[in-house]
mmCIF file of C-alpha atoms in Angstrom:
data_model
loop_
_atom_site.group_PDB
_atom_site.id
_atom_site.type_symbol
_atom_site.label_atom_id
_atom_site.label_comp_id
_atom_site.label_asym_id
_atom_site.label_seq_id
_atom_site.Cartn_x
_atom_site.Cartn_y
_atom_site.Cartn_z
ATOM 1 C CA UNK A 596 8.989 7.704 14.232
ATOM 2 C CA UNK A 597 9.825 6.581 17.726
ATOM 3 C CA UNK A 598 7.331 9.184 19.129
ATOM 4 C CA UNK A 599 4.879 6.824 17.709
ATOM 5 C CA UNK A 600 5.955 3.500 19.381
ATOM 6 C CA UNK A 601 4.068 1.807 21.773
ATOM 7 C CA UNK A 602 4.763 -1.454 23.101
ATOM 8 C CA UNK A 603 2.869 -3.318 20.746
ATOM 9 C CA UNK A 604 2.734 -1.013 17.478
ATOM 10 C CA UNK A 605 2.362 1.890 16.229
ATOM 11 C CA UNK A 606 -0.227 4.961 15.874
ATOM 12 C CA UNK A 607 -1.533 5.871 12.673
ATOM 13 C CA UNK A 608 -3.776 8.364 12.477
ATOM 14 C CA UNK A 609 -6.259 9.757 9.130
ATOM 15 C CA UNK A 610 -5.088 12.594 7.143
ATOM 16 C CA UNK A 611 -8.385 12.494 5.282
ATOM 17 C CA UNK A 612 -11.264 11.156 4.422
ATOM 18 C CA UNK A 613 -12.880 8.930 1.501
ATOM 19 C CA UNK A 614 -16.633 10.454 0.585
ATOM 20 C CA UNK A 615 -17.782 7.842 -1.654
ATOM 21 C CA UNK A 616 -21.128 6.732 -2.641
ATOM 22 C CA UNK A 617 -20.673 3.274 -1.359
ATOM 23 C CA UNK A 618 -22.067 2.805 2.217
ATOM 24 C CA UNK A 619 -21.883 -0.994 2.546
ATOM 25 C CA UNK A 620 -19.773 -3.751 1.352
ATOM 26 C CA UNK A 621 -22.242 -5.262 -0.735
ATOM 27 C CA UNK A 622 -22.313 -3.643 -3.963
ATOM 28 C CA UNK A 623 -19.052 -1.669 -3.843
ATOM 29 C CA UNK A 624 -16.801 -2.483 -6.263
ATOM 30 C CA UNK A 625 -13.964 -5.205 -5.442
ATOM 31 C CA UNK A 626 -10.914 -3.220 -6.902
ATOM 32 C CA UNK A 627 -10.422 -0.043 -8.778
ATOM 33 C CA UNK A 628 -9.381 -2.281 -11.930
ATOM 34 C CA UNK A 629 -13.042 -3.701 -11.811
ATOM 35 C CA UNK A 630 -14.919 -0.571 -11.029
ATOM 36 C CA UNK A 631 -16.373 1.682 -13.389
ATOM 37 C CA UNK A 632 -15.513 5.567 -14.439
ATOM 38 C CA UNK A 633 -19.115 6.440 -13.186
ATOM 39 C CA UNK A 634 -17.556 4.822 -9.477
ATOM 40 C CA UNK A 635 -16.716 8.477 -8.562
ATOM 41 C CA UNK A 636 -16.180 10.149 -5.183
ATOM 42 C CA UNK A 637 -14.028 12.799 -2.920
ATOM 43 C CA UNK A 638 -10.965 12.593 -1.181
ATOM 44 C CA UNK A 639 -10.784 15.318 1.331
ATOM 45 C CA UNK A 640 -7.882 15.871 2.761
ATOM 46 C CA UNK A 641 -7.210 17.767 6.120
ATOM 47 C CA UNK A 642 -6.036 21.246 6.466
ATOM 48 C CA UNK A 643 -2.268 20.300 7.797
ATOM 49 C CA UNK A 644 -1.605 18.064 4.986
ATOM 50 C CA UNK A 645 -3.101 19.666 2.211
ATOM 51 C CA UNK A 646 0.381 21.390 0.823
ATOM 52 C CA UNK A 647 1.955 18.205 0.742
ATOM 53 C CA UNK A 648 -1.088 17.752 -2.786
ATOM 54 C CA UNK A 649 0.995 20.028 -4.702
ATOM 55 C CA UNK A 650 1.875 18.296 -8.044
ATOM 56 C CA UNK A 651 -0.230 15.323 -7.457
ATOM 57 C CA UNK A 652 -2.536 16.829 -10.427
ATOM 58 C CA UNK A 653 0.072 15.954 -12.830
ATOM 59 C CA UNK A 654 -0.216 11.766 -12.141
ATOM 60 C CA UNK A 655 -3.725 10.256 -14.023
ATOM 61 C CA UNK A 656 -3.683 7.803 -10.468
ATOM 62 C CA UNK A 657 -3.089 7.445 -7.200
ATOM 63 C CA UNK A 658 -2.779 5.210 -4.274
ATOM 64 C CA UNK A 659 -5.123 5.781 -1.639
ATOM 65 C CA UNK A 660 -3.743 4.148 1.520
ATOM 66 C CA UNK A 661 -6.467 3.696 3.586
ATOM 67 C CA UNK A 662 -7.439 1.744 6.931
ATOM 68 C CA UNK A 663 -10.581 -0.170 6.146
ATOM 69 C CA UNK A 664 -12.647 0.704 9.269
ATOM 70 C CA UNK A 665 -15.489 -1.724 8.539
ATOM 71 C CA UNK A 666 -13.460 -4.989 7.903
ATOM 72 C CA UNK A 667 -14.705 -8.018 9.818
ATOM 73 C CA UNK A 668 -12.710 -10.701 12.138
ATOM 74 C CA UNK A 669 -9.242 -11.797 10.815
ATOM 75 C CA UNK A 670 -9.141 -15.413 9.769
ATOM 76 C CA UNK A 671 -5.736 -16.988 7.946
ATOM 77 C CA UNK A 672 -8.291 -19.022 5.146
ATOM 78 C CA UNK A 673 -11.035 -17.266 3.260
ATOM 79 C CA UNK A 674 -12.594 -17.703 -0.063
ATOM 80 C CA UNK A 675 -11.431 -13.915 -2.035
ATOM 81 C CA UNK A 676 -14.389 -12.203 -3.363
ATOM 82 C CA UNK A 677 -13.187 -13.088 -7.119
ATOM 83 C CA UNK A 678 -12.914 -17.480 -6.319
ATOM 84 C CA UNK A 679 -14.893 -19.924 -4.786
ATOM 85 C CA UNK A 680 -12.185 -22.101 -3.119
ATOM 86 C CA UNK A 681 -10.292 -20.760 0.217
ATOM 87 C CA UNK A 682 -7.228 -19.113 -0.315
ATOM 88 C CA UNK A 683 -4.296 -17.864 1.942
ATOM 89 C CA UNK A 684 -5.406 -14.425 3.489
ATOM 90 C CA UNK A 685 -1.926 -13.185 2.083
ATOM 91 C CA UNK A 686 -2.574 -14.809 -1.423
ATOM 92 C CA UNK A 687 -5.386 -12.584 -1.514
ATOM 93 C CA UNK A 688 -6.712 -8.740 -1.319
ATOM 94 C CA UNK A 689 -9.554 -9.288 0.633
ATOM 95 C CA UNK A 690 -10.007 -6.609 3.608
ATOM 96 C CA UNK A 691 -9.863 -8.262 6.733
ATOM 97 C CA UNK A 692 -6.222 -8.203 8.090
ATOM 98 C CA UNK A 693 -4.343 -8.303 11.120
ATOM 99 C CA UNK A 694 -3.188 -4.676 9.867
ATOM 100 C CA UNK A 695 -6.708 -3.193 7.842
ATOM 101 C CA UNK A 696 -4.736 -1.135 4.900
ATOM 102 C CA UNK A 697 -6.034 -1.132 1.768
ATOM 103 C CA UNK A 698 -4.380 0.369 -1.115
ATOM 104 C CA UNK A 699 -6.642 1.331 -4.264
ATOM 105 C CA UNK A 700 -4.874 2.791 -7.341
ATOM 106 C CA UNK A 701 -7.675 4.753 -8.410
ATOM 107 C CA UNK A 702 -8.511 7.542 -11.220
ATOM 108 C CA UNK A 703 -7.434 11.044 -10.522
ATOM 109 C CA UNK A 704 -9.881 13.553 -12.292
ATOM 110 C CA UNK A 705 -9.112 16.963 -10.930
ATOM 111 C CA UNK A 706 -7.358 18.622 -7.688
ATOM 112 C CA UNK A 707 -9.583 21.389 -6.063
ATOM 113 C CA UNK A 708 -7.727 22.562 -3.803
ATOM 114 C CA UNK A 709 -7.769 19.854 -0.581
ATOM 115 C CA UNK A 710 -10.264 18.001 -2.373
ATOM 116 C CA UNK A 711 -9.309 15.340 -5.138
ATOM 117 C CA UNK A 712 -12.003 14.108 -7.720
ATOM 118 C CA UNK A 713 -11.516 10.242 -8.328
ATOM 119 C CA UNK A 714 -13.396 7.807 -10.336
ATOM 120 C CA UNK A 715 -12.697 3.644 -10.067
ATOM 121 C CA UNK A 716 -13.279 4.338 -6.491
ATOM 122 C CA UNK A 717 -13.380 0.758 -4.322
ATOM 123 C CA UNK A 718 -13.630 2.121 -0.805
ATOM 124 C CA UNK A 719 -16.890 2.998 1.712
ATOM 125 C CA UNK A 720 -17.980 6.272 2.377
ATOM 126 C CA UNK A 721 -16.160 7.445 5.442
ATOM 127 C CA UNK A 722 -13.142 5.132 4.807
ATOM 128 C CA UNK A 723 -9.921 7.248 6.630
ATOM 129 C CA UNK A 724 -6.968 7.584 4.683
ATOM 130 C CA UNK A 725 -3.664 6.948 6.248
ATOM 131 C CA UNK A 726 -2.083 8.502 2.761
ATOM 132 C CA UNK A 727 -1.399 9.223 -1.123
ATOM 133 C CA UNK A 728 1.162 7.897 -3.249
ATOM 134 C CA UNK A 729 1.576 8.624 -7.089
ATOM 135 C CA UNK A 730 0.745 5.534 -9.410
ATOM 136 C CA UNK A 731 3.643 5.888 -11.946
ATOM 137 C CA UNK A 732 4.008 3.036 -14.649
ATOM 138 C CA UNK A 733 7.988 3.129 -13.929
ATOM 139 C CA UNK A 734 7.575 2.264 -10.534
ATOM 140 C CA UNK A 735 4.039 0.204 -10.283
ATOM 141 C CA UNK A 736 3.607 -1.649 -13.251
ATOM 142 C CA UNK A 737 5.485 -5.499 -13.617
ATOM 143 C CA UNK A 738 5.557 -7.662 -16.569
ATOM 144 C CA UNK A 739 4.047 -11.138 -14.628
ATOM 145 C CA UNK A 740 4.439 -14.781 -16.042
ATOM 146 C CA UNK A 741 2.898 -16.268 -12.603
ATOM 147 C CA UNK A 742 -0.429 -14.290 -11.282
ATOM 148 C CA UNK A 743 -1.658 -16.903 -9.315
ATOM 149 C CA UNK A 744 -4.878 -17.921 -8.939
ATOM 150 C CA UNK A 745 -5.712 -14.589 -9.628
ATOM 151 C CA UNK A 746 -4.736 -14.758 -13.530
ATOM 152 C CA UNK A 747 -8.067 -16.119 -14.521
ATOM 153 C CA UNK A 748 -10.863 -15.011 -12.305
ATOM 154 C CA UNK A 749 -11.913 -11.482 -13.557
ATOM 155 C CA UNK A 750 -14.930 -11.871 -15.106
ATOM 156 C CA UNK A 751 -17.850 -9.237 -15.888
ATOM 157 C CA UNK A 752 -20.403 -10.929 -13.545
ATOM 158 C CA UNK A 753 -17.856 -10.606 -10.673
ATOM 159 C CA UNK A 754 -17.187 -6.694 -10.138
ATOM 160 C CA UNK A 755 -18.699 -5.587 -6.922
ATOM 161 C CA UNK A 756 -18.000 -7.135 -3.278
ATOM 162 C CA UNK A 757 -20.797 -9.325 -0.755
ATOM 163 C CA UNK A 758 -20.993 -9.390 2.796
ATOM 164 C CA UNK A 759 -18.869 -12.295 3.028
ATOM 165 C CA UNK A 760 -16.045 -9.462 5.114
ATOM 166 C CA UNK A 761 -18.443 -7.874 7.346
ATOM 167 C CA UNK A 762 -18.286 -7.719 10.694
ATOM 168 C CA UNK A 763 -21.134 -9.841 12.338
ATOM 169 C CA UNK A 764 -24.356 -8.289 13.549
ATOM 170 C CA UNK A 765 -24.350 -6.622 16.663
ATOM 171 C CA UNK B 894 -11.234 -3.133 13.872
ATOM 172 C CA UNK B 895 -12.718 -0.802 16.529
ATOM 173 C CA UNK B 896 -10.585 -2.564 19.135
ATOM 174 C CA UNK B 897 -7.948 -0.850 17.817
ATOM 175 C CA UNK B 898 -9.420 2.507 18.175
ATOM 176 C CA UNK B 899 -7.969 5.174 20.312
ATOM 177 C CA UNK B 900 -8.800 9.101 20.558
ATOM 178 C CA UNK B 901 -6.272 9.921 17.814
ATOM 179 C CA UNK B 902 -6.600 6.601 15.569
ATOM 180 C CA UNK B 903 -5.396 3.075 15.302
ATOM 181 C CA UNK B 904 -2.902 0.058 16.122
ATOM 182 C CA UNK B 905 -0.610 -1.581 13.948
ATOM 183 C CA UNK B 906 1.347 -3.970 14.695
ATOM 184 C CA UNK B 907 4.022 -6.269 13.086
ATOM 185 C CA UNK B 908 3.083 -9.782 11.511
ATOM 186 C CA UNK B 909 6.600 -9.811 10.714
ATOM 187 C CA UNK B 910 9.809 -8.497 9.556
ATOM 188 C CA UNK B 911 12.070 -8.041 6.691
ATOM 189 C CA UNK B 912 15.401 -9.458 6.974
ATOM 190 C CA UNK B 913 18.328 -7.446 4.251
ATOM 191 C CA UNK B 914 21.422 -6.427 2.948
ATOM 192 C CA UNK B 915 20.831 -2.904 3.444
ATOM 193 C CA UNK B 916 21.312 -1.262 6.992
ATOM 194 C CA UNK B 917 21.251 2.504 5.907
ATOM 195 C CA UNK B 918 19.288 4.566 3.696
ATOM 196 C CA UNK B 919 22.308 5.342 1.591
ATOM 197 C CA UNK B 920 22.804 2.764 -1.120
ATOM 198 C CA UNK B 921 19.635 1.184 -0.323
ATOM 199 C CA UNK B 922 17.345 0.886 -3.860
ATOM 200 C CA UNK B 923 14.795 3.310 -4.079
ATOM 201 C CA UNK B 924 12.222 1.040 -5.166
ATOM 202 C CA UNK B 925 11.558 -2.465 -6.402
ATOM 203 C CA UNK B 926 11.680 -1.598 -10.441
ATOM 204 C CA UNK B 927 15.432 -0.147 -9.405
ATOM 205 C CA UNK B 928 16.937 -2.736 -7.261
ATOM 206 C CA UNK B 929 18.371 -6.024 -8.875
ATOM 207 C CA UNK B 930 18.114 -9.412 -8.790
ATOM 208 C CA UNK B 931 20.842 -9.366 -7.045
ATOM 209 C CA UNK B 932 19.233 -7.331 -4.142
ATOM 210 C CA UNK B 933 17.677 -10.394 -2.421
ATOM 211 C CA UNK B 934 16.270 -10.856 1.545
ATOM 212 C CA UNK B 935 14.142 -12.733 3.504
ATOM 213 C CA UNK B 936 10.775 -12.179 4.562
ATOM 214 C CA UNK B 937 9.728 -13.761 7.811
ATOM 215 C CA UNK B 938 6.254 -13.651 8.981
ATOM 216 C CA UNK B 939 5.425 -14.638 12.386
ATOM 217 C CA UNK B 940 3.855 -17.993 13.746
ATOM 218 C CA UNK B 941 0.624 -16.531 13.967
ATOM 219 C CA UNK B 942 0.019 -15.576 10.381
ATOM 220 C CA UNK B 943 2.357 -18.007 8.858
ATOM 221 C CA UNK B 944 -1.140 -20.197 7.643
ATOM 222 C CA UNK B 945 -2.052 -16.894 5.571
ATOM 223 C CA UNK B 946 0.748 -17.945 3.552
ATOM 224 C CA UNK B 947 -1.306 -20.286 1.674
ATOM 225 C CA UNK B 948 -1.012 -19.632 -2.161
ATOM 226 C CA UNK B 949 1.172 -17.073 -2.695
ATOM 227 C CA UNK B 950 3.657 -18.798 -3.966
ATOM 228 C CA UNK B 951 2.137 -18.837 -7.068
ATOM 229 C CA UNK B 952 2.568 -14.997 -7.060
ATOM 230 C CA UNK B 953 5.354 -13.853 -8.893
ATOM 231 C CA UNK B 954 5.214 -10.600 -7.502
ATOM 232 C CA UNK B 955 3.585 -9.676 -3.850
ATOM 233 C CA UNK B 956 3.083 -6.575 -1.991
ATOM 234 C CA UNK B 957 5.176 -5.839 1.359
ATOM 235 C CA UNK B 958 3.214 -3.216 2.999
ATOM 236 C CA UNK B 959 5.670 -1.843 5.953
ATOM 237 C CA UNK B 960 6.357 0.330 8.302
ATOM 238 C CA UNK B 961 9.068 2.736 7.506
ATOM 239 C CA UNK B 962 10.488 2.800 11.357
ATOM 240 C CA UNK B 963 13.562 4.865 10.015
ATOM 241 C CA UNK B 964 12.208 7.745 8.195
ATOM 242 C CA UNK B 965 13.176 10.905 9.063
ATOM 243 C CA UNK B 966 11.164 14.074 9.980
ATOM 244 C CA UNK B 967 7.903 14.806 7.724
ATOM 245 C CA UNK B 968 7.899 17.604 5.729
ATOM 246 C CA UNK B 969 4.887 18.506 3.270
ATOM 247 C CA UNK B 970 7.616 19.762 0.458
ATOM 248 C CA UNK B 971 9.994 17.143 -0.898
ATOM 249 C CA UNK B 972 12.866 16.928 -3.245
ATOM 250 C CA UNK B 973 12.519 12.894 -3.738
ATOM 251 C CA UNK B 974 15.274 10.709 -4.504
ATOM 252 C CA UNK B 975 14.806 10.809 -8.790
ATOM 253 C CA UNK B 976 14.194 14.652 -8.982
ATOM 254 C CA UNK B 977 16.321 17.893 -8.064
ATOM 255 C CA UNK B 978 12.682 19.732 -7.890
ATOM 256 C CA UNK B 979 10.740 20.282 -4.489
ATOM 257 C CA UNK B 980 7.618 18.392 -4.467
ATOM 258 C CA UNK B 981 4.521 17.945 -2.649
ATOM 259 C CA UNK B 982 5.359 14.636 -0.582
ATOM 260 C CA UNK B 983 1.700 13.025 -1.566
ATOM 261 C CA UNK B 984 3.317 13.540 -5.321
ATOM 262 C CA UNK B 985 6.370 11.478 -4.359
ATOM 263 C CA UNK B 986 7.078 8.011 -2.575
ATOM 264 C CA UNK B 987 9.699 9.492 -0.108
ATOM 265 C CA UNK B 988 9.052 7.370 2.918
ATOM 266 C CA UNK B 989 8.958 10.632 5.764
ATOM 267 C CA UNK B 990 5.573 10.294 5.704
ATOM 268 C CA UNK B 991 2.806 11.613 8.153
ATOM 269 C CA UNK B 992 2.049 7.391 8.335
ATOM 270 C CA UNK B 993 5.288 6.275 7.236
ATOM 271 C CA UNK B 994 3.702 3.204 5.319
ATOM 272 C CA UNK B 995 5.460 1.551 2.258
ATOM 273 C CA UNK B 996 4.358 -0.286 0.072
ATOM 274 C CA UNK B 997 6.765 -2.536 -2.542
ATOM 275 C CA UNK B 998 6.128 -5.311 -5.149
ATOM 276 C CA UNK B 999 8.963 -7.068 -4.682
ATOM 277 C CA UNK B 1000 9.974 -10.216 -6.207
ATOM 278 C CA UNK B 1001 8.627 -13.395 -4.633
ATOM 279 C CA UNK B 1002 11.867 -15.980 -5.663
ATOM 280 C CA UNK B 1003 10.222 -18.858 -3.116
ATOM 281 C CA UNK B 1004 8.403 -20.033 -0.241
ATOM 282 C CA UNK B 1005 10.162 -21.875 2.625
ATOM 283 C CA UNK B 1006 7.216 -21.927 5.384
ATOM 284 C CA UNK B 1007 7.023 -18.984 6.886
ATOM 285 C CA UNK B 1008 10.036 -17.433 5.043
ATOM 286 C CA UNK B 1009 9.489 -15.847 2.348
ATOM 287 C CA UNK B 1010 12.464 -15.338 0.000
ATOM 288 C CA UNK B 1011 12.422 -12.793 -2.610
ATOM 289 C CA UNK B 1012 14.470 -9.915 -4.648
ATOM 290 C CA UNK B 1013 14.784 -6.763 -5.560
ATOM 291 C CA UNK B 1014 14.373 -5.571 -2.121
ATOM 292 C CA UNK B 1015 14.325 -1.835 -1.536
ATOM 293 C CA UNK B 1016 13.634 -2.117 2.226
ATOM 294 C CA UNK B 1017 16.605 -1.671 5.515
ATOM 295 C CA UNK B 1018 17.357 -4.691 7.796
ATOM 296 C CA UNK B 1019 14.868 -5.541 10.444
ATOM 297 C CA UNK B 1020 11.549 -3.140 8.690
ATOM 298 C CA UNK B 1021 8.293 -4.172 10.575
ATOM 299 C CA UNK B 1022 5.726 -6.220 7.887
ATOM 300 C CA UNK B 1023 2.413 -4.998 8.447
ATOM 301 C CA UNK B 1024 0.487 -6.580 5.776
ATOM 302 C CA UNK B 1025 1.342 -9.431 2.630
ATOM 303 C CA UNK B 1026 -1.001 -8.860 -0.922
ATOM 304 C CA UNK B 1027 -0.141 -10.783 -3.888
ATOM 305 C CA UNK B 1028 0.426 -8.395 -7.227
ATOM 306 C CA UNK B 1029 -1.680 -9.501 -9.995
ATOM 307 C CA UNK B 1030 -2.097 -7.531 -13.557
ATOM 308 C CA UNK B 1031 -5.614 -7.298 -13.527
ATOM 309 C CA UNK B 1032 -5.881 -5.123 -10.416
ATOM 310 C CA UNK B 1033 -2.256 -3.709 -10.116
ATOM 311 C CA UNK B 1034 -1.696 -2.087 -14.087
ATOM 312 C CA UNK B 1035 -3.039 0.487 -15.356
ATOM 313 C CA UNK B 1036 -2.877 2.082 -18.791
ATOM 314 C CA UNK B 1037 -1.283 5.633 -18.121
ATOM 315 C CA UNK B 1038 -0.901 8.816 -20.008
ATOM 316 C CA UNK B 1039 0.021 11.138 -17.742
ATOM 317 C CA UNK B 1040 3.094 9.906 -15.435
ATOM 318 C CA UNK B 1041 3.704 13.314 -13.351
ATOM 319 C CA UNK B 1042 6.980 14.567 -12.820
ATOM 320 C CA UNK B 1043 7.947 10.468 -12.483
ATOM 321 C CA UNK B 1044 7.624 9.976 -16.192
ATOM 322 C CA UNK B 1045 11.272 11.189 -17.463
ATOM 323 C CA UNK B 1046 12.956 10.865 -14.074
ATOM 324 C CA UNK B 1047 13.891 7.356 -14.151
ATOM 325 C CA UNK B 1048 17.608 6.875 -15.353
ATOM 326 C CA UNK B 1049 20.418 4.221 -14.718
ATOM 327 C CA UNK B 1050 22.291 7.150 -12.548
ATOM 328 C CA UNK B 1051 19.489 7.175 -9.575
ATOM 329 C CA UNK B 1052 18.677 3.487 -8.509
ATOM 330 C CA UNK B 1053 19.669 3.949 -5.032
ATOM 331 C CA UNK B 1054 18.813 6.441 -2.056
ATOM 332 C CA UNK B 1055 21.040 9.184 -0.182
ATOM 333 C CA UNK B 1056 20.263 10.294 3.613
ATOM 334 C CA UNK B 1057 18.219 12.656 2.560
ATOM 335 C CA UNK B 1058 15.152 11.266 4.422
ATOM 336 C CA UNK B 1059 16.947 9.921 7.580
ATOM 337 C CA UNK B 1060 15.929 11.341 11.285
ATOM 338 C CA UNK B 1061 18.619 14.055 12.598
ATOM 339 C CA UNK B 1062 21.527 12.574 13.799
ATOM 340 C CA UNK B 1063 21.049 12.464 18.379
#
């Protein structure tokens, strides 16, 4: 991957595209885990890639790897969507980071060819997707005794994100 | 992010870098839930970032979201590490990826200031960190019926890679 080197990074590029019915961060669900199976949208992915779908059909989720386009400035401190007290930016899964990837294990309804049918769906219309990776229990899931301050803040009046990540007004 | 926008997509950059035992695909664990305890390494994130650190210590478990800077050639058909069947590649976690991103929940042992120590590493010596999330139950498992061609796959025989995925030899 040295073709993609340049002296500070590296290229990535989309191989797709989210179509989602979520145009701004307000609203949008804050994590596939907290969004609902009526959350439903597209992943389109292009042409060129679209062999390398073959047997994804067979896993109930996915990973969507995605670069969060409309994530505001970077700080190191925020207060997470799910708390009210600032938090390390790595202690938490908010989505503005020096490096923008999100990754959303969402619902996998049906393959249609390059098109994949998801529901729990936690990203923007538009969103570009970097890549897919099979959710597989064997691999993904952890028994935990330490979840941080994360263990106890799910609650049902805290689902959907603010605009507390956005970038500022033009 | 649209500072880091060029004509065919975006910038990433490291915020770090993953210090290990293993220097060659071949040996190396194929994921987390395969390497041991005993598979241990450093994470050290740079200066910059290290205040991000903040709180995730009290993850047992975090995210290392990387960049794969020794995968090999991407193909769209796969035979991954666990199977002897060719796959579609967004079906497997092989890391010759059109954005060779990883992502794995390793093991978060302890916190020394901007080190991070931690085990059951499955990444090579000196793998560019791109990003840090904690892992957390309520927004990393999921209930799953249908596992894919990963569900029976998994056996004590398979824990580590081959060179398989590693770039032609120059």
């Amino acid at each position: 991957m040295d073709d993609r080197r340049s002296d500070e990074g590296w290229m990535v590029f989309p191989i797709g595209v989210i179509r989602s019915p979520f145009t701004s961060h307000t609203g949008t669900p804050v994590q596939p885990a907290l969004a609902g199976d009526d959350a439903q949208g597209t992943v389109e992915v292009f042409e060129p890639f679209a062999e390398g779908l073959a047997d994804t059909e067979g896993f109930e989720r996915i990973w969507l790897i995605c670069w969060l386009d409309r994530a505001g400035p970077v700080r190191m401190k925020v207060v997470p969507y799910l708390d009210t007290t600032e938090r390390g930016l790595f202690a938490t899964r908010a989505p503005s980071r020096p490096n923008p990837i999100g990754i959303s294990a969402v619902r996998l309804l049906r393959r249609e060819g390059h098109l994949l049918h998801v529901s729990q769906l936690d990203l923007l219309d538009g969103t570009p997707l970097l890549d897919i990776k099979p959710y597989a229990p064997a691999i993904d899931v952890f028994p935990i005794g330490r979840g941080g301050w994360l263990a106890d803040r799910i609650s049902p009046g805290n689902r959907t994100a603010d605009g507390r990540f956005e970038p500022p007004s033009p």
